[in-house]
């Protein structure tokens, strides 16, 4: 069963983790905390099937929280500042090479980048790994999606990211209109992207 989180508060990013589709420390403890918090919110949908693009669009119309700004160095030496790139929606994926679900998800993320990069910004934020490790992973797999380096996990802590992969989309007004903790399917990614365009 997929847990889809739409227009969520930052509290969700702190408390919710998926045991089988994410990498996190003390996962059972985090999952128990999340289960307790879910009783207080009605923004989590549980569905046997993946939501359609229209369903995602309907949820995205609800006002999401404003994204917190940050600036990170990219592996190519440039800098990326989130709120200075709102000419197009932005898909942010928080990941690491040591995280199996992140690695399994990355080929689909790369495909989405190639298909939608003219209409949406993509940035894969790596969690606290060295540039050499990141570049070796990217070169080995021939991935081209832009990668930012959160060397001290400052952005991860600012957003309260408790497990990876975590993916969210920021619209051109700077609001988070989609977010999910845990690995996404290609269809989930595509529906979320289409809904944000």
mmCIF file of C-alpha atoms in Angstrom:
data_model
loop_
_atom_site.group_PDB
_atom_site.id
_atom_site.type_symbol
_atom_site.label_atom_id
_atom_site.label_comp_id
_atom_site.label_asym_id
_atom_site.label_seq_id
_atom_site.Cartn_x
_atom_site.Cartn_y
_atom_site.Cartn_z
ATOM 1 C CA UNK A 1 0.000 0.000 0.000
ATOM 2 C CA UNK A 2 1.352 3.372 -0.965
ATOM 3 C CA UNK A 3 1.235 6.278 1.461
ATOM 4 C CA UNK A 4 0.943 9.468 -0.583
ATOM 5 C CA UNK A 5 1.577 12.710 1.219
ATOM 6 C CA UNK A 6 0.265 15.835 -0.514
ATOM 7 C CA UNK A 7 0.610 19.463 0.590
ATOM 8 C CA UNK A 8 2.029 18.372 3.914
ATOM 9 C CA UNK A 9 3.387 20.429 6.771
ATOM 10 C CA UNK A 10 7.042 20.228 7.713
ATOM 11 C CA UNK A 11 5.970 18.223 10.769
ATOM 12 C CA UNK A 12 5.361 15.292 8.433
ATOM 13 C CA UNK A 13 8.894 15.493 7.097
ATOM 14 C CA UNK A 14 10.172 15.130 10.638
ATOM 15 C CA UNK A 15 7.887 12.343 11.802
ATOM 16 C CA UNK A 16 6.965 10.071 8.881
ATOM 17 C CA UNK A 17 9.282 7.331 7.626
ATOM 18 C CA UNK A 18 8.575 4.275 5.494
ATOM 19 C CA UNK A 19 10.159 1.114 6.809
ATOM 20 C CA UNK A 20 10.465 -0.675 3.480
ATOM 21 C CA UNK A 21 10.994 2.182 1.053
ATOM 22 C CA UNK A 22 13.381 4.470 2.878
ATOM 23 C CA UNK A 23 16.673 4.564 4.743
ATOM 24 C CA UNK A 24 16.630 5.930 8.279
ATOM 25 C CA UNK A 25 18.097 5.339 11.707
ATOM 26 C CA UNK A 26 15.766 3.974 14.438
ATOM 27 C CA UNK A 27 13.100 3.324 11.812
ATOM 28 C CA UNK A 28 10.684 1.467 14.111
ATOM 29 C CA UNK A 29 10.728 4.326 16.606
ATOM 30 C CA UNK A 30 10.219 6.888 13.828
ATOM 31 C CA UNK A 31 7.374 4.849 12.318
ATOM 32 C CA UNK A 32 5.604 4.614 15.677
ATOM 33 C CA UNK A 33 5.858 8.383 16.133
ATOM 34 C CA UNK A 34 4.504 8.893 12.632
ATOM 35 C CA UNK A 35 1.547 6.584 13.215
ATOM 36 C CA UNK A 36 0.578 8.571 16.296
ATOM 37 C CA UNK A 37 0.812 11.866 14.422
ATOM 38 C CA UNK A 38 -1.296 10.606 11.516
ATOM 39 C CA UNK A 39 -4.320 10.575 13.794
ATOM 40 C CA UNK A 40 -4.146 14.376 13.931
ATOM 41 C CA UNK A 41 -3.972 15.028 10.206
ATOM 42 C CA UNK A 42 -6.163 14.290 7.214
ATOM 43 C CA UNK A 43 -3.612 14.985 4.486
ATOM 44 C CA UNK A 44 -2.442 11.405 4.014
ATOM 45 C CA UNK A 45 -4.279 9.230 1.532
ATOM 46 C CA UNK A 46 -4.007 5.461 1.545
ATOM 47 C CA UNK A 47 -4.818 3.884 -1.790
ATOM 48 C CA UNK A 48 -4.395 0.472 -3.311
ATOM 49 C CA UNK A 49 -3.683 2.111 -6.662
ATOM 50 C CA UNK A 50 -1.541 5.085 -7.514
ATOM 51 C CA UNK A 51 -3.324 8.468 -7.692
ATOM 52 C CA UNK A 52 -4.010 9.811 -11.143
ATOM 53 C CA UNK A 53 -2.581 13.075 -12.416
ATOM 54 C CA UNK A 54 -5.978 14.721 -11.892
ATOM 55 C CA UNK A 55 -6.144 13.505 -8.288
ATOM 56 C CA UNK A 56 -2.705 14.918 -7.625
ATOM 57 C CA UNK A 57 -3.700 18.219 -9.261
ATOM 58 C CA UNK A 58 -6.794 18.437 -7.058
ATOM 59 C CA UNK A 59 -4.716 18.003 -3.919
ATOM 60 C CA UNK A 60 -2.037 20.379 -5.187
ATOM 61 C CA UNK A 61 -4.593 23.193 -5.381
ATOM 62 C CA UNK A 62 -4.643 23.214 -1.582
ATOM 63 C CA UNK A 63 -2.244 25.761 -0.181
ATOM 64 C CA UNK A 64 1.024 24.090 0.704
ATOM 65 C CA UNK A 65 3.719 25.426 3.027
ATOM 66 C CA UNK A 66 6.274 27.882 1.709
ATOM 67 C CA UNK A 67 9.591 26.257 0.864
ATOM 68 C CA UNK A 68 12.579 27.320 2.929
ATOM 69 C CA UNK A 69 15.341 28.856 0.853
ATOM 70 C CA UNK A 70 18.839 27.434 0.677
ATOM 71 C CA UNK A 71 21.994 27.669 -1.400
ATOM 72 C CA UNK A 72 24.153 24.616 -2.094
ATOM 73 C CA UNK A 73 27.202 23.933 -4.210
ATOM 74 C CA UNK A 74 26.642 21.690 -7.207
ATOM 75 C CA UNK A 75 29.081 18.985 -8.258
ATOM 76 C CA UNK A 76 29.883 21.042 -11.371
ATOM 77 C CA UNK A 77 31.134 23.908 -9.198
ATOM 78 C CA UNK A 78 28.140 26.214 -9.613
ATOM 79 C CA UNK A 79 25.707 27.194 -6.867
ATOM 80 C CA UNK A 80 21.990 26.448 -6.671
ATOM 81 C CA UNK A 81 19.649 28.716 -4.708
ATOM 82 C CA UNK A 82 16.144 27.302 -4.478
ATOM 83 C CA UNK A 83 14.034 30.455 -4.515
ATOM 84 C CA UNK A 84 16.085 32.065 -7.266
ATOM 85 C CA UNK A 85 14.943 29.378 -9.702
ATOM 86 C CA UNK A 86 11.177 29.827 -9.600
ATOM 87 C CA UNK A 87 10.846 30.493 -13.309
ATOM 88 C CA UNK A 88 9.804 26.831 -13.430
ATOM 89 C CA UNK A 89 8.603 24.352 -10.801
ATOM 90 C CA UNK A 90 11.428 22.558 -9.006
ATOM 91 C CA UNK A 91 11.652 18.871 -8.157
ATOM 92 C CA UNK A 92 13.982 18.199 -5.232
ATOM 93 C CA UNK A 93 15.126 14.682 -4.389
ATOM 94 C CA UNK A 94 17.123 14.093 -1.189
ATOM 95 C CA UNK A 95 19.261 10.963 -1.466
ATOM 96 C CA UNK A 96 22.571 9.147 -0.852
ATOM 97 C CA UNK A 97 24.561 6.502 -2.708
ATOM 98 C CA UNK A 98 24.527 4.166 0.319
ATOM 99 C CA UNK A 99 20.706 4.082 0.396
ATOM 100 C CA UNK A 100 19.326 1.102 -1.617
ATOM 101 C CA UNK A 101 15.854 2.636 -2.238
ATOM 102 C CA UNK A 102 17.529 5.844 -3.426
ATOM 103 C CA UNK A 103 19.677 3.895 -5.863
ATOM 104 C CA UNK A 104 16.688 1.890 -7.149
ATOM 105 C CA UNK A 105 14.704 5.090 -7.664
ATOM 106 C CA UNK A 106 17.473 7.004 -9.429
ATOM 107 C CA UNK A 107 17.044 5.571 -12.961
ATOM 108 C CA UNK A 108 13.401 6.700 -12.981
ATOM 109 C CA UNK A 109 14.431 10.085 -11.628
ATOM 110 C CA UNK A 110 17.007 10.379 -14.406
ATOM 111 C CA UNK A 111 14.366 9.512 -17.003
ATOM 112 C CA UNK A 112 12.005 12.150 -15.619
ATOM 113 C CA UNK A 113 14.838 14.687 -15.742
ATOM 114 C CA UNK A 114 15.534 13.947 -19.398
ATOM 115 C CA UNK A 115 11.843 14.111 -20.296
ATOM 116 C CA UNK A 116 10.883 17.228 -18.317
ATOM 117 C CA UNK A 117 14.057 19.304 -17.823
ATOM 118 C CA UNK A 118 12.816 21.965 -20.261
ATOM 119 C CA UNK A 119 9.690 22.503 -18.171
ATOM 120 C CA UNK A 120 10.907 21.826 -14.635
ATOM 121 C CA UNK A 121 14.109 22.264 -12.657
ATOM 122 C CA UNK A 122 15.535 19.112 -11.082
ATOM 123 C CA UNK A 123 18.052 18.966 -8.256
ATOM 124 C CA UNK A 124 19.177 15.799 -6.487
ATOM 125 C CA UNK A 125 20.527 16.813 -3.082
ATOM 126 C CA UNK A 126 23.097 14.359 -1.799
ATOM 127 C CA UNK A 127 23.250 13.794 1.936
ATOM 128 C CA UNK A 128 26.738 14.363 3.375
ATOM 129 C CA UNK A 129 28.847 12.377 0.910
ATOM 130 C CA UNK A 130 32.044 13.591 -0.714
ATOM 131 C CA UNK A 131 32.190 14.966 -4.225
ATOM 132 C CA UNK A 132 34.408 12.056 -5.307
ATOM 133 C CA UNK A 133 31.880 9.472 -4.106
ATOM 134 C CA UNK A 134 28.999 11.273 -5.811
ATOM 135 C CA UNK A 135 30.825 11.759 -9.107
ATOM 136 C CA UNK A 136 31.950 8.122 -9.181
ATOM 137 C CA UNK A 137 28.342 6.977 -8.703
ATOM 138 C CA UNK A 138 27.037 9.332 -11.377
ATOM 139 C CA UNK A 139 29.737 8.388 -13.883
ATOM 140 C CA UNK A 140 29.354 4.652 -13.314
ATOM 141 C CA UNK A 141 25.618 4.828 -13.986
ATOM 142 C CA UNK A 142 25.803 7.547 -16.665
ATOM 143 C CA UNK A 143 23.380 9.759 -14.728
ATOM 144 C CA UNK A 144 23.169 13.423 -15.723
ATOM 145 C CA UNK A 145 20.643 14.939 -13.319
ATOM 146 C CA UNK A 146 22.127 17.978 -11.503
ATOM 147 C CA UNK A 147 23.424 17.103 -8.036
ATOM 148 C CA UNK A 148 23.810 19.468 -5.094
ATOM 149 C CA UNK A 149 25.961 18.618 -2.086
ATOM 150 C CA UNK A 150 24.493 19.014 1.404
ATOM 151 C CA UNK A 151 27.877 18.325 2.963
ATOM 152 C CA UNK A 152 26.889 18.992 6.577
ATOM 153 C CA UNK A 153 23.217 17.963 6.230
ATOM 154 C CA UNK A 154 22.189 21.563 6.939
ATOM 155 C CA UNK A 155 19.369 21.496 4.376
ATOM 156 C CA UNK A 156 18.228 18.066 5.518
ATOM 157 C CA UNK A 157 17.998 19.303 9.102
ATOM 158 C CA UNK A 158 16.312 22.552 8.052
ATOM 159 C CA UNK A 159 13.584 20.573 6.283
ATOM 160 C CA UNK A 160 13.396 17.944 9.033
ATOM 161 C CA UNK A 161 14.144 15.081 6.651
ATOM 162 C CA UNK A 162 14.174 11.933 8.781
ATOM 163 C CA UNK A 163 14.544 9.354 6.011
ATOM 164 C CA UNK A 164 15.589 9.102 2.396
ATOM 165 C CA UNK A 165 14.737 9.229 -0.387
ATOM 166 C CA UNK A 166 12.503 12.234 0.141
ATOM 167 C CA UNK A 167 11.052 14.041 -2.854
ATOM 168 C CA UNK A 168 9.156 17.306 -3.003
ATOM 169 C CA UNK A 169 8.043 19.730 -5.690
ATOM 170 C CA UNK A 170 8.051 23.509 -5.295
ATOM 171 C CA UNK A 171 5.759 25.554 -7.540
ATOM 172 C CA UNK A 172 6.577 28.908 -9.137
ATOM 173 C CA UNK A 173 5.159 30.709 -6.093
ATOM 174 C CA UNK A 174 7.628 28.941 -3.817
ATOM 175 C CA UNK A 175 5.112 26.598 -2.208
ATOM 176 C CA UNK A 176 5.557 22.878 -1.660
ATOM 177 C CA UNK A 177 2.737 21.319 -3.663
ATOM 178 C CA UNK A 178 3.843 17.700 -3.469
ATOM 179 C CA UNK A 179 6.010 15.682 -1.107
ATOM 180 C CA UNK A 180 6.683 12.036 -0.447
ATOM 181 C CA UNK A 181 8.974 10.159 1.867
ATOM 182 C CA UNK A 182 10.219 6.871 0.486
ATOM 183 C CA UNK A 183 10.876 5.488 -2.959
ATOM 184 C CA UNK A 184 8.503 6.521 -5.734
ATOM 185 C CA UNK A 185 7.477 4.562 -8.797
ATOM 186 C CA UNK A 186 7.957 6.035 -12.253
ATOM 187 C CA UNK A 187 4.199 6.549 -12.559
ATOM 188 C CA UNK A 188 4.029 8.369 -9.235
ATOM 189 C CA UNK A 189 6.824 10.687 -10.325
ATOM 190 C CA UNK A 190 5.219 11.374 -13.672
ATOM 191 C CA UNK A 191 1.810 12.099 -12.158
ATOM 192 C CA UNK A 192 3.299 14.445 -9.563
ATOM 193 C CA UNK A 193 5.341 16.278 -12.197
ATOM 194 C CA UNK A 194 2.421 16.632 -14.606
ATOM 195 C CA UNK A 195 0.239 17.958 -11.803
ATOM 196 C CA UNK A 196 2.796 20.642 -10.951
ATOM 197 C CA UNK A 197 3.233 21.890 -14.532
#
